[in-house]
Tab-separated table of C-alpha atoms in Angstrom:
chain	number	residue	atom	x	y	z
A	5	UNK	CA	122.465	55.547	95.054
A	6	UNK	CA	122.611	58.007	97.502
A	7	UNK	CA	120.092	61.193	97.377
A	8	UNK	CA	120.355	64.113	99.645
A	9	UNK	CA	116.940	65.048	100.913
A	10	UNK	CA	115.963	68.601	102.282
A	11	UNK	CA	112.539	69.168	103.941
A	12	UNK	CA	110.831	72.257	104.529
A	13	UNK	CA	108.533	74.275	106.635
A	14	UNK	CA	105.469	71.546	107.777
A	15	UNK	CA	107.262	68.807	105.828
A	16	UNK	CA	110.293	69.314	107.945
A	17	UNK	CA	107.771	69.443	110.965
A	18	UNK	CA	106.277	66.452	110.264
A	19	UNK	CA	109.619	64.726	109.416
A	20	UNK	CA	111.328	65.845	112.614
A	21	UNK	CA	114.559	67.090	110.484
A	22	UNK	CA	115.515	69.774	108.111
A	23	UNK	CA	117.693	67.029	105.769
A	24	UNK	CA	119.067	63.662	105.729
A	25	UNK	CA	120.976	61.727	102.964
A	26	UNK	CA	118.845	58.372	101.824
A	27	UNK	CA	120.364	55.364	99.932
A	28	UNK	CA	117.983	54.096	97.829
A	29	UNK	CA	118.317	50.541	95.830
A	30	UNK	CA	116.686	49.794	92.401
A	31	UNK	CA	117.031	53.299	90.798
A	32	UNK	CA	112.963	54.510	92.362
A	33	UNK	CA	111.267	57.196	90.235
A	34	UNK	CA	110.706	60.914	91.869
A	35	UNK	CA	107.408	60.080	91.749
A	36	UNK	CA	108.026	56.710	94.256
A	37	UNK	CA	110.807	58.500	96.353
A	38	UNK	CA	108.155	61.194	96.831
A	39	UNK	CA	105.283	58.417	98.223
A	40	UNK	CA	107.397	56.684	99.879
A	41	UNK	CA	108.609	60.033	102.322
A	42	UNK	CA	105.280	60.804	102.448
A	43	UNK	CA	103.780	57.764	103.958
A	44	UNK	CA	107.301	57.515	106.128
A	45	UNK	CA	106.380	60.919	107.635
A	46	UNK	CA	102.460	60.650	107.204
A	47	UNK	CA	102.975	64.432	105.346
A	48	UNK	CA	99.484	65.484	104.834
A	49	UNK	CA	97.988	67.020	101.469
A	50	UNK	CA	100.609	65.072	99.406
A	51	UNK	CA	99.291	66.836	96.649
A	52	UNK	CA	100.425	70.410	97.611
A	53	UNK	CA	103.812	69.065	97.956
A	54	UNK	CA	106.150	70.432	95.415
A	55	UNK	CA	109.415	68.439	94.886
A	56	UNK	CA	112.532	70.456	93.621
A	57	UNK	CA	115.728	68.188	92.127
A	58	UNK	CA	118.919	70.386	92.324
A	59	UNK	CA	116.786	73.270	92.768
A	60	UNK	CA	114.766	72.770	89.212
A	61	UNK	CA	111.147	72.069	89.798
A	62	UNK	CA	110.492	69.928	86.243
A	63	UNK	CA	109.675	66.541	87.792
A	64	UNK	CA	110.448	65.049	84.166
A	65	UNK	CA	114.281	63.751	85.374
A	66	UNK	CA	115.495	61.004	86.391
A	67	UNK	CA	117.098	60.626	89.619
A	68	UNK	CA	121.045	60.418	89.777
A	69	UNK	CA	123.540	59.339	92.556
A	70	UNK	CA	124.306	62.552	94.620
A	71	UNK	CA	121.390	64.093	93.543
A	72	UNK	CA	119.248	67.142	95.824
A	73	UNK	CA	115.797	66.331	95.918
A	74	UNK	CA	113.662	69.005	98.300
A	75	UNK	CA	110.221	68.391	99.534
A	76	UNK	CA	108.339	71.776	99.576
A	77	UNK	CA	105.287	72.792	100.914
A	78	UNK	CA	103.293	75.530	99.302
A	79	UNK	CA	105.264	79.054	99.127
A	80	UNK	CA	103.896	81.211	101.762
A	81	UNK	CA	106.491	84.709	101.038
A	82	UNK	CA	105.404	88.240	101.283
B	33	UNK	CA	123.939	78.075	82.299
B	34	UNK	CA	123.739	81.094	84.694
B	35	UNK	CA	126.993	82.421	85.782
B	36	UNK	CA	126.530	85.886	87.523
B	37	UNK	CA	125.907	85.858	91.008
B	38	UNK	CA	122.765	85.680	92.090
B	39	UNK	CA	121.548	89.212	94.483
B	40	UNK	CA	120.913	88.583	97.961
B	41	UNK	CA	117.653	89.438	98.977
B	42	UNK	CA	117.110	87.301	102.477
B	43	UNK	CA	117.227	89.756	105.671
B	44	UNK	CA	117.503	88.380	108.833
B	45	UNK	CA	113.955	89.924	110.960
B	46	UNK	CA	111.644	92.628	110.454
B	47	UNK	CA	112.733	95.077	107.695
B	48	UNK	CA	113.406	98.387	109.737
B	49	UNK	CA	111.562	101.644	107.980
B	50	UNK	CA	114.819	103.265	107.966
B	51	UNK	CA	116.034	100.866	105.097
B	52	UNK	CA	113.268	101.895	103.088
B	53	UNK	CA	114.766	105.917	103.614
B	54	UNK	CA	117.854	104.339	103.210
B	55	UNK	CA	117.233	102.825	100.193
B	56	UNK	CA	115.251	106.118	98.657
B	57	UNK	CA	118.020	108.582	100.056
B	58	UNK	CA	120.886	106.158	97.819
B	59	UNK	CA	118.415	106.992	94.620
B	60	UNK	CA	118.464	110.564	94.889
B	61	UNK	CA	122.082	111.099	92.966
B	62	UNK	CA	120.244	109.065	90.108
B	63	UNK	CA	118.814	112.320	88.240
B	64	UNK	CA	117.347	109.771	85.238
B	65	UNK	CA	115.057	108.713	87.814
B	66	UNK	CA	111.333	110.525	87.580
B	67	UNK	CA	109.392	107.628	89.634
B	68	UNK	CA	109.777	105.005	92.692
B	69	UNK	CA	107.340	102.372	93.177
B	70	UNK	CA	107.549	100.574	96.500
B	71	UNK	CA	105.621	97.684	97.563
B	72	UNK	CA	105.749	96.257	101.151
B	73	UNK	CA	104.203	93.076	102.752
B	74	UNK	CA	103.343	93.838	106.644
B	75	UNK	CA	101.971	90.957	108.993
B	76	UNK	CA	98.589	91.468	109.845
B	77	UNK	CA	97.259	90.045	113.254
B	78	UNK	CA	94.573	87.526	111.857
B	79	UNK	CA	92.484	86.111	113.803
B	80	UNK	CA	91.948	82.065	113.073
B	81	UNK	CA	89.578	80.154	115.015
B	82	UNK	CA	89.537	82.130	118.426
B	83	UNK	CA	93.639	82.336	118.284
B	84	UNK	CA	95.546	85.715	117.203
B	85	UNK	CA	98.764	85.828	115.181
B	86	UNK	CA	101.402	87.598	116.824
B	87	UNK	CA	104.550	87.063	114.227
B	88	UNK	CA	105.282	84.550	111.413
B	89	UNK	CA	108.692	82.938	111.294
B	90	UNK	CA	109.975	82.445	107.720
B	91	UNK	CA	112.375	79.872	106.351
B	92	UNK	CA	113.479	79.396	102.638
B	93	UNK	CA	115.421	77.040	100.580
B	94	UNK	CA	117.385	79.838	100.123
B	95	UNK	CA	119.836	78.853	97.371
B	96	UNK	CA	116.849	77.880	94.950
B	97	UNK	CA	114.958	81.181	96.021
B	98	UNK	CA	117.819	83.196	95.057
B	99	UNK	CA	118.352	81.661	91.886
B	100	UNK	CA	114.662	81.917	90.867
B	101	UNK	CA	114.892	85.442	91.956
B	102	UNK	CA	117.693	85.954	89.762
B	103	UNK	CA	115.613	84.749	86.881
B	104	UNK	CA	112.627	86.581	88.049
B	105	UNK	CA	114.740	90.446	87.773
B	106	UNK	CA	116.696	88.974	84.816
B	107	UNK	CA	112.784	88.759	83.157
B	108	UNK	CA	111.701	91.851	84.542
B	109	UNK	CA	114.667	94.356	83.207
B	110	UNK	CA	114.449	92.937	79.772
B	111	UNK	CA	110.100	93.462	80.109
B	112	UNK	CA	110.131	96.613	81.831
B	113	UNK	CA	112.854	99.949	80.930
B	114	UNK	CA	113.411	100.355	84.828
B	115	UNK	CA	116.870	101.901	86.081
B	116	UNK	CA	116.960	100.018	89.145
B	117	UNK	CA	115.083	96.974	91.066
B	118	UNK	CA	115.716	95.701	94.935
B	119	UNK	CA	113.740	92.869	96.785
B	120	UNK	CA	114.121	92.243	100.315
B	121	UNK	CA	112.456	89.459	102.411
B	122	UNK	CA	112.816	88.675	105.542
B	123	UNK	CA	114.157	85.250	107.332
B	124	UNK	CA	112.942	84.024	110.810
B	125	UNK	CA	110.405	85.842	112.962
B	126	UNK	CA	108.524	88.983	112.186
B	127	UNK	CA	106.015	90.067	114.664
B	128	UNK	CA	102.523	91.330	113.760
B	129	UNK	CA	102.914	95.536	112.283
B	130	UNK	CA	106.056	94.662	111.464
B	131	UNK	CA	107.596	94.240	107.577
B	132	UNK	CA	108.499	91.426	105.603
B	133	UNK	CA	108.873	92.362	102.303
B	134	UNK	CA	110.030	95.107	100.253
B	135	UNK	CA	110.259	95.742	96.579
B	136	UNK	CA	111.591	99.169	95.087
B	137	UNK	CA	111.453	100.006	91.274
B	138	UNK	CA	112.809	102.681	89.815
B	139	UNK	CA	112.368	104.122	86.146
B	140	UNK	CA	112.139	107.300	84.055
B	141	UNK	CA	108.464	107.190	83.791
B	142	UNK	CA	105.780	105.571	86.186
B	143	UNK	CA	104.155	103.276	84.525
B	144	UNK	CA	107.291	101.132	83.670
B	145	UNK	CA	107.882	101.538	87.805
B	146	UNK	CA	104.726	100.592	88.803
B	147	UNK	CA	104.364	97.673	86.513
B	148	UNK	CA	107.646	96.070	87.032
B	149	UNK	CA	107.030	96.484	91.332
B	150	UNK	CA	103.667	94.590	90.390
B	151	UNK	CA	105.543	92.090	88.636
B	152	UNK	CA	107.896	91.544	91.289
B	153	UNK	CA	105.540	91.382	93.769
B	154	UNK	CA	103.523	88.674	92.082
B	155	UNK	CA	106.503	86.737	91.216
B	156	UNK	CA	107.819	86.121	94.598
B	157	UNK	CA	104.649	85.260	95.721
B	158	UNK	CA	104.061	82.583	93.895
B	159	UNK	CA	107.523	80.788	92.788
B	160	UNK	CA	110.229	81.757	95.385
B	161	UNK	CA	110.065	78.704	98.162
B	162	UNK	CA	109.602	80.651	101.554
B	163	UNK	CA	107.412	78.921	103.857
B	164	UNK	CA	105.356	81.019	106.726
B	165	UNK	CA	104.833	79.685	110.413
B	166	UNK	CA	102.005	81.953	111.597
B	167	UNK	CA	102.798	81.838	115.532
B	168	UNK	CA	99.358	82.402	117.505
B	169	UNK	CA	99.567	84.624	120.924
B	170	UNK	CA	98.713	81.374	122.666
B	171	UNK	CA	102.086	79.546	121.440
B	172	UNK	CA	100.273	77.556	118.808
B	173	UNK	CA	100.962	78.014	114.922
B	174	UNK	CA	99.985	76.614	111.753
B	175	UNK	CA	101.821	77.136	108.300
B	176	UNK	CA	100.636	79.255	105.933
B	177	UNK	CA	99.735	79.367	102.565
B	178	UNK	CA	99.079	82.156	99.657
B	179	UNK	CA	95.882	82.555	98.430
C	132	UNK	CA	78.164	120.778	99.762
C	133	UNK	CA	81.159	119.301	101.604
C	134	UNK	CA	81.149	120.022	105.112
C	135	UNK	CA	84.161	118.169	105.778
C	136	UNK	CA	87.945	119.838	106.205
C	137	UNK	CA	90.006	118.793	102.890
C	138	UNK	CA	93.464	117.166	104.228
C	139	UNK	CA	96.338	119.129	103.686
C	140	UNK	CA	98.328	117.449	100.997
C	141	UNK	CA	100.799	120.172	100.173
C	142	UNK	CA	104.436	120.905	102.168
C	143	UNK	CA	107.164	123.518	101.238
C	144	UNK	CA	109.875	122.026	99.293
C	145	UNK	CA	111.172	118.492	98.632
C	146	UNK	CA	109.665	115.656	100.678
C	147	UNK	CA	112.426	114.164	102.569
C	148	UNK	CA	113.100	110.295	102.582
C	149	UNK	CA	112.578	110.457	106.716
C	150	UNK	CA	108.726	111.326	106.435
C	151	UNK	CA	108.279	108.340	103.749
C	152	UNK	CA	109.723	106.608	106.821
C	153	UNK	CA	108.085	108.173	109.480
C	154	UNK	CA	104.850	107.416	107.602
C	155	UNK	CA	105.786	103.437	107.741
C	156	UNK	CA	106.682	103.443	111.049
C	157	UNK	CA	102.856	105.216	111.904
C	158	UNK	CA	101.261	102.205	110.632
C	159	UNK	CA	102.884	99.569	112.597
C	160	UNK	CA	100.936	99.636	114.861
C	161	UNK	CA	97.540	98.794	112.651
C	162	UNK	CA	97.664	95.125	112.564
C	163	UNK	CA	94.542	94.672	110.118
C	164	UNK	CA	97.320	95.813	107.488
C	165	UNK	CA	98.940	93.498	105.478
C	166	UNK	CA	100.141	95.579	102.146
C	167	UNK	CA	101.897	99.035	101.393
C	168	UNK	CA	102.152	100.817	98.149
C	169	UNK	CA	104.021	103.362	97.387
C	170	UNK	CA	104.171	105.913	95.070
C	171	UNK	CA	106.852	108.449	94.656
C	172	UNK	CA	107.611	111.558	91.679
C	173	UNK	CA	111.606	112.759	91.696
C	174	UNK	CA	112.787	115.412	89.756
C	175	UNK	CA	114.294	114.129	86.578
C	176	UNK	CA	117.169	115.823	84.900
C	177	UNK	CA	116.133	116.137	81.528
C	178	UNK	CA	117.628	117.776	78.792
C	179	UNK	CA	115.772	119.716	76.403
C	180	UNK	CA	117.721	121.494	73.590
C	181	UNK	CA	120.986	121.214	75.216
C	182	UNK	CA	119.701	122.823	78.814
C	183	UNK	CA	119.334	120.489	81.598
C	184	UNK	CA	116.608	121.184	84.317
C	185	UNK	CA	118.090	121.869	87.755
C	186	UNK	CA	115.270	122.102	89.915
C	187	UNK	CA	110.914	122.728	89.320
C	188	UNK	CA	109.371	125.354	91.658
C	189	UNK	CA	105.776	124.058	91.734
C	190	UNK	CA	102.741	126.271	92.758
C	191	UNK	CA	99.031	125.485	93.152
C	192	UNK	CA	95.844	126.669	92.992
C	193	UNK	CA	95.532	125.230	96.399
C	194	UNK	CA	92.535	125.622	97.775
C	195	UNK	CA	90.765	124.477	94.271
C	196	UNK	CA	93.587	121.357	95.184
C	197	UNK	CA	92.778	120.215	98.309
C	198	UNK	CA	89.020	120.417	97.481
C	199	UNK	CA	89.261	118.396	94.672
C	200	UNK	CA	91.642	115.766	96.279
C	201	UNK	CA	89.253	115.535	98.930
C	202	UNK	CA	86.967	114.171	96.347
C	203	UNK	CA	89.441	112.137	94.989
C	204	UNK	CA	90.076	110.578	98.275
C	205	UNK	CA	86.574	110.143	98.914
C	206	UNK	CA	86.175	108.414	95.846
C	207	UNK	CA	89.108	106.207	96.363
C	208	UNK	CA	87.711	104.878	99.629
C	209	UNK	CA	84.561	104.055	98.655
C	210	UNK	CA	86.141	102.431	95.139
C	211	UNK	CA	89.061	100.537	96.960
C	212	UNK	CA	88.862	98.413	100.809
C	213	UNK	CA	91.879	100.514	102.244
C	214	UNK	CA	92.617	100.788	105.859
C	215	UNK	CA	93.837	104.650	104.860
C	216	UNK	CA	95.709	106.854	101.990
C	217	UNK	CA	98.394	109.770	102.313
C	218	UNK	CA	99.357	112.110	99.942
C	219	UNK	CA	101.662	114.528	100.061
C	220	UNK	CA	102.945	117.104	97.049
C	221	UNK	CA	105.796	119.407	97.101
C	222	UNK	CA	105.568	123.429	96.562
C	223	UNK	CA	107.781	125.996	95.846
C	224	UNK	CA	111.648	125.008	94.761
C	225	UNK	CA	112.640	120.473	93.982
C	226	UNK	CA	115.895	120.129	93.214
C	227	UNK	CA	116.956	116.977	90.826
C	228	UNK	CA	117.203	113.827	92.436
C	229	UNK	CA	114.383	114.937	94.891
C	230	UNK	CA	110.661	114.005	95.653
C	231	UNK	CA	108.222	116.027	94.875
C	232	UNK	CA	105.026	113.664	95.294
C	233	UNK	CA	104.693	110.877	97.840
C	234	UNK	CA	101.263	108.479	97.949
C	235	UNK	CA	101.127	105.996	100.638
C	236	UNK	CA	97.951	103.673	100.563
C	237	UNK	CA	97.284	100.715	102.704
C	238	UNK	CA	94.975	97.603	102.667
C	239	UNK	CA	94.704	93.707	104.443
C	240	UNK	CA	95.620	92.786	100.772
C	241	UNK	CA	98.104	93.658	97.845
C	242	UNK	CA	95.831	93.933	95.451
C	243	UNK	CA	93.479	96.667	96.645
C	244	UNK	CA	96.660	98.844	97.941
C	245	UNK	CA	98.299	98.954	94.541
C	246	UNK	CA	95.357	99.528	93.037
C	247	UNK	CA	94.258	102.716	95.098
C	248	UNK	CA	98.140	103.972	94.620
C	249	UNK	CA	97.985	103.928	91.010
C	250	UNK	CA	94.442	105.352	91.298
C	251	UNK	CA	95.292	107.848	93.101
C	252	UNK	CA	99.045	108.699	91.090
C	253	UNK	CA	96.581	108.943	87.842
C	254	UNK	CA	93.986	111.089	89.417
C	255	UNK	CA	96.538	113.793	91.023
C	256	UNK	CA	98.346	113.967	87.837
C	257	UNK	CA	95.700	114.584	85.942
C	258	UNK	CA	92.906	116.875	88.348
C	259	UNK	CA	95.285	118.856	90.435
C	260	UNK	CA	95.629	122.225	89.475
C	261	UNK	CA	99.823	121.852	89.939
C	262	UNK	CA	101.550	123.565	87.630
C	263	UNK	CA	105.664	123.399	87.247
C	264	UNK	CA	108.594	125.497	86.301
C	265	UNK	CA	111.297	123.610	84.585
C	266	UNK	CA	114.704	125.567	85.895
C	267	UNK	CA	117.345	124.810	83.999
C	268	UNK	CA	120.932	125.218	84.668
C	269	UNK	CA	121.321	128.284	83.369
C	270	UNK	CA	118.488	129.804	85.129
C	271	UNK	CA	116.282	129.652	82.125
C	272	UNK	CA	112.841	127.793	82.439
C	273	UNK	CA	110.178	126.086	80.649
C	274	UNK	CA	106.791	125.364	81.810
C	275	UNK	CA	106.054	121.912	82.585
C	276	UNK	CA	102.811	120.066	80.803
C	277	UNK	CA	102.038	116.656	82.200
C	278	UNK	CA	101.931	113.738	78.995
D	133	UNK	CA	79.943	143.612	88.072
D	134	UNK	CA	83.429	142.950	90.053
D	135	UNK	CA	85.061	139.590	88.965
D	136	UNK	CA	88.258	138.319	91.477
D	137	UNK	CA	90.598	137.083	88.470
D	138	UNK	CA	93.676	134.254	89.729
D	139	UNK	CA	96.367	133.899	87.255
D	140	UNK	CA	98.760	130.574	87.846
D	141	UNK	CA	102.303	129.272	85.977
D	142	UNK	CA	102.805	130.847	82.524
D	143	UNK	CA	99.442	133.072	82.825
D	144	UNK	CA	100.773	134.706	85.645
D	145	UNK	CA	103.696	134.938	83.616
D	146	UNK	CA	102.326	136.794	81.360
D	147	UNK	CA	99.937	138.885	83.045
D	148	UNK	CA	102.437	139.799	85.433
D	149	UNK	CA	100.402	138.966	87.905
D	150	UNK	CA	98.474	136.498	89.996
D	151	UNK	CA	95.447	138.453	90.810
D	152	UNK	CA	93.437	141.246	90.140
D	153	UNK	CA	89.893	142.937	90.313
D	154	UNK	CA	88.418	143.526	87.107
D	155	UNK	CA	84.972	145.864	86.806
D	156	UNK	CA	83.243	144.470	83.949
D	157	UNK	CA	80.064	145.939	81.812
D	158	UNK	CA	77.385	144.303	80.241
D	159	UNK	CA	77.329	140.800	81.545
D	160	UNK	CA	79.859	139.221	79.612
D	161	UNK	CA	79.833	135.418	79.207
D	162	UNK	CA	83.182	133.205	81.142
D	163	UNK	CA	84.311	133.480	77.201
D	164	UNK	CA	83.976	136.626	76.519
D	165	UNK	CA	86.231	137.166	79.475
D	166	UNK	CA	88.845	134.576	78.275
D	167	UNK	CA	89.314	136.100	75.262
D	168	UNK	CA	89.335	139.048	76.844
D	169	UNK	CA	92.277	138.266	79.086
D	170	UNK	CA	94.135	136.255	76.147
D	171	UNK	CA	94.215	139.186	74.002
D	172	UNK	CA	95.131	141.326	77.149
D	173	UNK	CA	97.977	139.903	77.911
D	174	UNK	CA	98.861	137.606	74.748
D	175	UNK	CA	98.235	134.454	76.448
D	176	UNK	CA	99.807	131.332	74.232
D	177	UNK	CA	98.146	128.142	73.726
D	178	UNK	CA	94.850	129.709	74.944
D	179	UNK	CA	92.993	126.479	73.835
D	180	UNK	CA	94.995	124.886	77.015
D	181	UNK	CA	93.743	127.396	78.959
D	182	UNK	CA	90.859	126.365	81.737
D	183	UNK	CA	88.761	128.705	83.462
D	184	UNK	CA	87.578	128.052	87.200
D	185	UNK	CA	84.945	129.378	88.525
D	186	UNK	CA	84.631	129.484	92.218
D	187	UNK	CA	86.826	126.659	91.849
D	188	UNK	CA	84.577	124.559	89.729
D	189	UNK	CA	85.870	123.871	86.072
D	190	UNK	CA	82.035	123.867	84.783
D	191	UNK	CA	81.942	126.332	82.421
D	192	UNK	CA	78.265	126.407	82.039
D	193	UNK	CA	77.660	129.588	84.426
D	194	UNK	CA	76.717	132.898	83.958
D	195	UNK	CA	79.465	134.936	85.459
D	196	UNK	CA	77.966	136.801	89.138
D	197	UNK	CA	79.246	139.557	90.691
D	198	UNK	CA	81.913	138.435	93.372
D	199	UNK	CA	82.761	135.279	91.486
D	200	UNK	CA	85.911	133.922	91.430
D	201	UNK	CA	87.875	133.515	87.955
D	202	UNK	CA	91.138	131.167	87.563
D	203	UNK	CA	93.067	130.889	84.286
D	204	UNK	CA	94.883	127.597	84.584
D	205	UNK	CA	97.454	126.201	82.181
D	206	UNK	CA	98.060	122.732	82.046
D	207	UNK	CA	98.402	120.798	85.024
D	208	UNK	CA	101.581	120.022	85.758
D	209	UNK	CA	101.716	117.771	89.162
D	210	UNK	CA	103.478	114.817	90.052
């Protein structure tokens, strides 16, 4: 399946781009997407990454084809 | 599922004082109003390890932000009896002195003001996805994070 | 006994949005500020057994005023870390729709600016010898008594 | 003794006035005066009525010559 992936502030540092679309085989959890990005871009503090699916931070989903999955670092506004 | 449309509330830069007189001035035709309570971030020049900050750059995922901010002033009319509520924050760089948020509520009485621009300003804070690049004087930056 | 001048806090008539500017725009150049709050009274339209007020012409005892916001103040900085506090409250005629008080207090962090606003909102309402004529329409009045 | 009287709002109002000199006899206590003035000039809500003296809303003073007396209604600012 195909998920579009958006990265953030020192995520999208790290990964050197703002987005790109992955195609992923065997139907991989958030929770292994999310590892696997991390080691890819060596994102440090893994744990204060937030991950957002079609803009809805519940983690409890399952991942679908065409899905938006953003890696965010912690919210810095005001 | 959510069908009005979401308020903007991303600026592009510093937020210019005159929006804030603006933004008072378009109020004063409202005679049910008897208090304003305004609330505005400004970036401080920090000093972190030897380097100053000179601006902070923001970014968003802006289409999530504005739908959680939606939520947010959907909560905070049916909490608070205010007559009106506006949120700016800025996008992209902001130098230090300069502002990069503002929140303006607006009610009969104060304390429903004053309560709902704390709740605002709490809100945003901690659940709208903005990420800061503090910018040091010597080029340098690091990214930010609320306390 | 205080030796020290009271600040002036009072200004003829309705406090236009421009000075709530001008104020901002002042402290943009202090770059150990990070937060704003702001606190600002409008004349409310109110009806009261089928009158509706027009305008309140406030007076003062004023030099009992400024000596007891200069306590106030005093208090305030020594009860809240705030880089500095403004206050400003209208005499004579306020018409609906305009501002009669304006607080402005500043601070590195949100939390200690809001709190010295509302501090300072509570404080003035209740220890300033202000009083208010409620004008109505048709040139009656009422004298107003803070709740 | 002479005692500067200041009348604000709905005392002045009623008095008609916002100051005046009054010559008093006898000492009279800061409530003796009030109900003085009340009577005087049929001052409502008198119970709502503070007294300053030389600015200070102690009430605890014997009155001097030269003092200053304010009859305040309620505040009213903001």
């Amino acid at each position: 399946m195909n998920i579009n992936v958006k990265y953030f502030g020192m995520i999208a540092e790290a990964a050197g781009k703002t987005e790109e679309v992955l195609e992923l085989e065997g139907n991989p959890s958030l929770g292994e997407l999310k590892d696997r990005q991390v080691k890819k871009y060596a994102i440090k503090d893994p744990q204060s990454v937030q991950l957002a699916v079609n803009q809805n931070l519940n983690t409890q989903v399952e991942l679908q084809d065409g899905d938006e999955v953003a890696f965010l670092p912690p919210f810095a506004g005001g | 599922m959510e069908k009005k449309k979401p308020k903007k509330i991303f600026v592009q830069g510093a937020i210019p004082p005159e929006k804030i007189a603006g933004a008072i001035a378009n109020h004063q035709s409202k005679t049910n109003i008897g208090a304003h309570s305004i609330f505005l971030g400004q970036i401080r020049a920090d000093e972190i390890e030897g380097r100053t900050v000179s601006a902070i750059e923001y970014t968003a995922y802006e289409e999530m932000a504005e739908n959680i901010y939606h939520e947010i002033r959907e909560t905070a009319f049916s909490k608070f009896n205010i007559t009106c509520a506006h949120v700016y924050h800025s996008l992209g760089k902001v130098k230090t002195g300069e502002l990069c948020l503002f929140v303006f509520t607006s009610s009969a009485h104060r304390k429903m003001a004053i309560e709902a621009c704390n709740y605002f300003v709490e809100e945003i804070k901690t659940k709208l996805p903005i990420f800061g690049k503090e910018i040091f004087e010597d080029e340098t930056h690091q990214w930010k994070v609320n306390k």
